[in-house]
Short mmCIF file of C-alpha atoms in Angstrom, two decimals:
data_model
loop_
_atom_site.label_atom_id
_atom_site.label_comp_id
_atom_site.label_asym_id
_atom_site.label_seq_id
_atom_site.Cartn_x
_atom_site.Cartn_y
_atom_site.Cartn_z
CA HIS L 5 0.11 0.09 0.37
CA CYS L 6 2.66 2.54 1.00
CA ALA L 7 4.54 1.71 -2.49
CA GLU L 8 1.23 2.07 -4.49
CA GLU L 9 0.89 5.60 -2.59
CA GLY L 10 4.52 6.55 -3.35
CA VAL L 11 3.80 5.93 -7.13
CA ILE L 12 1.00 8.09 -7.42
CA LEU L 13 2.82 11.02 -5.55
CA GLU L 14 5.65 10.62 -7.90
CA LEU L 15 3.05 10.43 -10.72
CA ARG L 16 1.45 13.59 -9.61
CA ARG L 17 5.01 15.32 -9.26
CA MET L 18 5.94 14.66 -12.85
CA TRP L 19 2.24 15.22 -14.33
CA PRO L 20 2.93 18.96 -15.25
CA HIS L 21 6.27 17.68 -16.84
CA VAL L 22 3.85 15.08 -18.63
CA ARG L 23 1.38 17.75 -19.81
CA GLN L 24 4.13 20.07 -20.63
CA ALA L 25 5.66 17.35 -23.41
CA ILE L 26 2.48 16.29 -24.69
CA ASP L 27 1.29 19.94 -25.66
CA PHE L 28 5.12 20.13 -27.31
CA VAL L 29 3.88 17.31 -29.47
CA LYS L 30 0.43 18.59 -30.18
CA ARG L 31 1.82 21.57 -31.79
CA MET L 32 2.93 19.67 -34.40
CA ASP L 33 -0.57 18.92 -35.34
CA THR L 34 -1.27 21.67 -37.49
CA ASP L 35 -4.25 20.52 -39.57
CA GLY L 36 -6.23 19.06 -36.53
CA ASP L 37 -6.58 15.83 -37.62
CA GLY L 38 -5.15 14.35 -34.40
CA LEU L 39 -1.70 13.27 -35.53
CA PRO L 40 1.49 15.26 -35.49
CA GLU L 41 3.28 15.91 -38.64
CA GLN L 42 7.00 15.68 -39.18
CA LYS L 43 8.61 19.06 -39.22
CA SER L 44 11.78 19.06 -41.07
CA ILE L 45 13.22 15.52 -39.88
CA TRP L 46 12.32 16.03 -36.12
CA ALA L 47 10.75 12.74 -35.73
CA ASP L 48 11.97 9.05 -35.84
CA TRP L 49 15.36 8.44 -38.31
CA LYS L 50 16.12 12.09 -37.37
CA ASP L 51 19.34 11.55 -38.84
CA VAL L 52 18.32 10.17 -42.11
CA GLY L 53 17.69 12.95 -44.78
CA GLY L 54 16.16 10.50 -47.25
CA VAL L 55 12.69 11.25 -44.84
CA GLU L 56 12.76 14.99 -45.67
CA GLY L 57 9.15 15.59 -46.72
CA ARG L 58 7.48 12.87 -45.02
CA ARG L 59 4.31 14.04 -43.06
CA TYR L 60 3.42 11.16 -41.20
CA GLY L 61 5.19 7.82 -40.38
CA PRO L 62 4.04 4.96 -38.48
CA HIS L 63 6.78 4.72 -35.86
CA PHE L 64 5.94 8.26 -34.46
CA THR L 65 2.25 8.35 -35.18
CA LEU L 66 1.65 5.30 -33.20
CA LEU L 67 3.76 5.89 -30.27
CA TRP L 68 1.99 9.71 -30.08
CA LEU L 69 -1.36 7.59 -29.49
CA ALA L 70 0.22 5.31 -27.38
CA THR L 71 1.26 8.09 -25.30
CA LEU L 72 -2.07 9.72 -25.37
CA ARG L 73 -3.85 6.36 -24.15
CA ALA L 74 -1.27 5.74 -21.16
CA ALA L 75 -1.92 9.76 -20.10
CA ALA L 76 -5.33 9.67 -20.34
CA ARG L 77 -5.30 6.31 -18.03
CA ARG L 78 -3.05 7.80 -15.34
CA ALA L 79 -4.95 11.25 -15.41
CA GLN L 80 -7.24 10.24 -12.64
CA GLU L 81 -4.50 9.08 -10.20
CA ALA L 82 -2.48 12.54 -11.23
CA GLY L 83 -5.70 14.00 -10.03
CA ASP L 84 -6.55 15.99 -13.20
CA ALA L 85 -9.47 13.90 -14.96
CA GLN L 86 -10.30 16.96 -17.09
CA THR L 87 -7.04 16.89 -19.07
CA GLY L 88 -7.63 12.79 -18.85
CA LYS L 89 -10.81 13.39 -20.57
CA ALA L 90 -8.82 15.73 -23.18
CA TYR L 91 -6.36 13.03 -23.67
CA GLU L 92 -9.07 10.72 -24.48
CA ALA L 93 -10.71 12.35 -27.12
CA MET L 94 -7.16 13.22 -28.84
CA TYR L 95 -6.61 9.60 -29.03
CA THR L 96 -9.78 8.56 -30.27
CA LYS L 97 -9.45 11.27 -32.95
CA GLY L 98 -5.90 10.55 -34.06
CA LEU L 99 -6.89 6.81 -34.11
CA GLU L 100 -9.55 7.59 -36.60
CA THR L 101 -7.04 9.29 -38.77
CA ALA L 102 -4.54 6.57 -38.60
CA ASN L 103 -6.55 3.90 -39.53
CA ARG L 104 -8.15 5.59 -42.62
CA PRO L 105 -7.23 4.40 -45.70
CA VAL L 106 -4.02 6.19 -47.33
CA GLU L 107 -6.35 7.45 -50.01
CA SER L 108 -8.73 9.36 -47.71
CA GLY L 109 -5.85 10.80 -45.42
CA GLY L 110 -4.81 7.84 -43.28
CA LEU L 111 -1.90 5.61 -43.11
CA TRP L 112 -3.62 2.40 -43.80
CA ASN L 113 -3.00 0.96 -47.09
CA GLY L 114 -5.25 -1.77 -46.40
CA SER L 115 -2.54 -4.08 -45.26
CA TYR L 116 -0.15 -1.97 -43.10
CA TYR L 117 0.65 1.60 -41.89
CA VAL L 118 2.97 3.42 -44.65
CA ASN L 119 4.67 6.42 -44.36
CA VAL L 120 2.89 9.64 -46.02
CA TRP L 121 4.71 12.35 -47.76
CA ASN L 122 3.59 16.04 -48.37
CA ASP L 123 4.20 15.65 -51.93
CA GLY L 124 0.99 13.10 -52.17
CA ARG L 125 3.59 10.19 -52.58
CA LYS L 126 1.85 6.71 -51.58
CA ASP L 127 4.96 4.73 -50.29
CA ASN L 128 4.28 1.23 -49.73
CA ARG L 129 7.44 0.18 -48.06
CA VAL L 130 6.95 -2.51 -45.03
CA LEU L 131 8.35 -0.79 -42.05
CA GLU L 132 8.77 -3.09 -39.23
CA ASP L 133 9.14 0.26 -36.56
CA GLN L 134 5.23 0.22 -36.55
CA VAL L 135 5.31 -2.72 -34.25
CA VAL L 136 5.64 -0.48 -31.09
CA GLY L 137 1.58 0.38 -32.11
CA ILE L 138 1.02 -3.35 -31.39
CA LEU L 139 3.25 -3.39 -28.42
CA PHE L 140 1.49 -0.78 -26.60
CA GLY L 141 -1.84 -1.47 -27.73
CA VAL L 142 -3.46 0.77 -30.17
CA VAL L 143 -3.29 -1.57 -32.91
CA ASP L 144 -6.38 -4.01 -32.83
CA ALA L 145 -5.82 -7.79 -33.74
CA LYS L 146 -6.80 -7.62 -37.20
CA ARG L 147 -4.51 -5.06 -38.12
CA ALA L 148 -1.71 -6.55 -36.22
CA ASP L 149 -2.37 -10.15 -37.78
CA SER L 150 -1.84 -8.41 -41.22
CA ILE L 151 1.11 -6.22 -40.21
CA TYR L 152 3.07 -9.70 -39.21
CA LYS L 153 2.11 -10.98 -42.36
CA ALA L 154 3.74 -8.34 -44.50
CA LEU L 155 6.44 -8.31 -42.36
CA VAL L 156 7.66 -12.11 -43.57
CA ALA L 157 8.95 -10.32 -46.80
CA ASN L 158 11.42 -8.28 -44.21
CA GLU L 159 13.03 -11.52 -43.03
CA THR L 160 16.38 -12.57 -43.75
CA MET L 161 18.58 -15.08 -42.32
CA TRP L 162 19.86 -12.41 -39.67
CA GLY L 163 16.36 -11.23 -38.96
CA VAL L 164 13.85 -8.97 -39.65
CA ARG L 165 14.70 -5.74 -41.93
CA GLU L 166 13.28 -2.23 -40.50
CA THR L 167 12.44 -1.32 -44.40
CA TYR L 168 11.39 -3.47 -47.63
CA PRO L 169 11.33 -3.20 -50.25
CA TYR L 170 14.64 -0.86 -50.01
CA TYR L 171 14.55 2.70 -51.13
CA PRO L 172 16.24 3.85 -54.20
CA ASP L 173 19.87 4.79 -53.90
CA SER L 174 18.87 8.47 -53.68
CA PHE L 175 17.52 7.52 -50.35
CA GLY L 176 21.13 8.29 -48.87
CA TYR L 177 21.73 4.75 -48.07
CA ARG L 178 22.05 1.51 -50.14
CA GLY L 179 19.77 -1.05 -49.99
CA GLY L 180 20.43 -3.16 -46.76
CA ASP L 181 22.29 -0.57 -44.97
CA TYR L 182 21.18 1.49 -41.98
CA HIS L 183 17.54 2.49 -42.04
CA ASN L 184 17.35 1.28 -45.76
CA GLY L 185 16.98 -2.11 -44.67
CA ALA L 186 19.25 -3.03 -42.08
CA VAL L 187 18.31 -5.17 -39.24
CA TRP L 188 18.09 -3.40 -36.00
CA PRO L 189 18.50 -5.83 -32.83
CA TYR L 190 16.60 -3.46 -30.65
CA LEU L 191 13.47 -3.09 -32.98
CA ASN L 192 13.57 -6.90 -33.60
CA PHE L 193 13.44 -7.34 -29.70
CA VAL L 194 10.49 -5.20 -29.85
CA ASP L 195 8.83 -7.00 -32.66
CA ALA L 196 9.70 -10.25 -30.62
CA LEU L 197 8.09 -8.82 -27.55
CA SER L 198 5.09 -8.10 -29.35
CA ARG L 199 4.49 -11.20 -30.80
CA PHE L 200 5.31 -13.26 -27.08
CA ARG L 201 2.34 -10.89 -25.79
CA GLY L 202 0.03 -11.88 -28.72
CA GLY L 203 0.60 -15.39 -28.19
CA ARG L 204 2.49 -15.59 -31.32
CA THR L 205 5.48 -17.84 -29.55
CA VAL L 206 6.98 -19.82 -32.40
CA GLU L 207 7.39 -16.59 -34.38
CA ALA L 208 9.04 -14.54 -31.73
CA SER L 209 11.18 -17.35 -30.67
CA ARG L 210 12.73 -17.40 -33.93
CA ILE L 211 13.42 -13.84 -34.35
CA MET L 212 15.11 -13.85 -31.11
CA GLU L 213 17.33 -16.48 -31.90
CA THR L 214 18.10 -15.49 -35.26
CA VAL L 215 19.10 -12.08 -34.20
CA ALA L 216 21.07 -12.93 -31.04
CA TYR L 217 23.00 -15.27 -33.22
CA ALA L 218 23.66 -12.65 -36.41
CA ASP L 219 24.55 -10.15 -33.59
CA LEU L 220 26.44 -11.99 -30.70
CA THR L 221 27.99 -14.90 -32.13
CA LEU L 222 28.15 -15.23 -36.21
CA HIS L 223 31.07 -12.94 -36.25
CA GLY L 224 32.65 -13.88 -32.87
CA ASP L 225 32.96 -10.89 -31.20
CA TYR L 226 29.96 -11.63 -28.85
CA LEU L 227 29.25 -7.70 -28.50
CA PRO L 228 25.68 -5.99 -28.96
CA HIS L 229 25.81 -3.92 -32.18
CA GLU L 230 23.45 -1.07 -33.36
CA ASN L 231 22.36 -2.90 -36.69
CA ILE L 232 23.20 -5.74 -39.06
CA ASP L 233 23.51 -5.54 -42.92
CA GLY L 234 20.42 -6.53 -44.59
CA GLU L 235 22.47 -8.13 -47.37
CA THR L 236 25.91 -9.21 -46.27
CA GLY L 237 24.67 -9.85 -42.46
CA GLU L 238 27.61 -7.61 -41.22
CA ASN L 239 27.41 -6.19 -37.71
#
């Protein structure tokens, strides 16, 4: 009981800062559709120039929704039920936008969430980083199953590539390198954890074992690395 009270006190101490952070990201939603737009390259992939001109990305969009969902749930404990209701409304609106077909202003292409660009491009690359939305419970079971099926094409003998098919060379990195198709051990762990939680234990175990071998054992250095080349397996 004392430990629970301590957690609530800490939450209330932190709450003003949580609200400030949410207010900051909310200001990125300049068109009022419930989703923050990428400004310059402020979002994920912050060091990859190839994403300049992107409006929405599945990764940061779904993390934003997960943040709103969690904050709405904690608002009551923080003694701020009014703000909690506002976050619930923001979450509902943002989720509805994200789940719209791409042709109707959303991110869903019928099989998985995709990047949306300011110039109207339809980007149908399969991005593994959208599994964060599954992990944090903002993607329904039917869509989650569809995303996992799409990610089959991303799998290699070293793990699941972040991006596939690859972007053209003009993206800034050749296919299989860095964010243009590399296997990211941390992201593969997030992917596997989302599958474990959804009862897909065979798939999750396969991903964990494959990436662990490629990252730690294959090259004999037994050290974790930032990413593994999607074409060569080099860590």
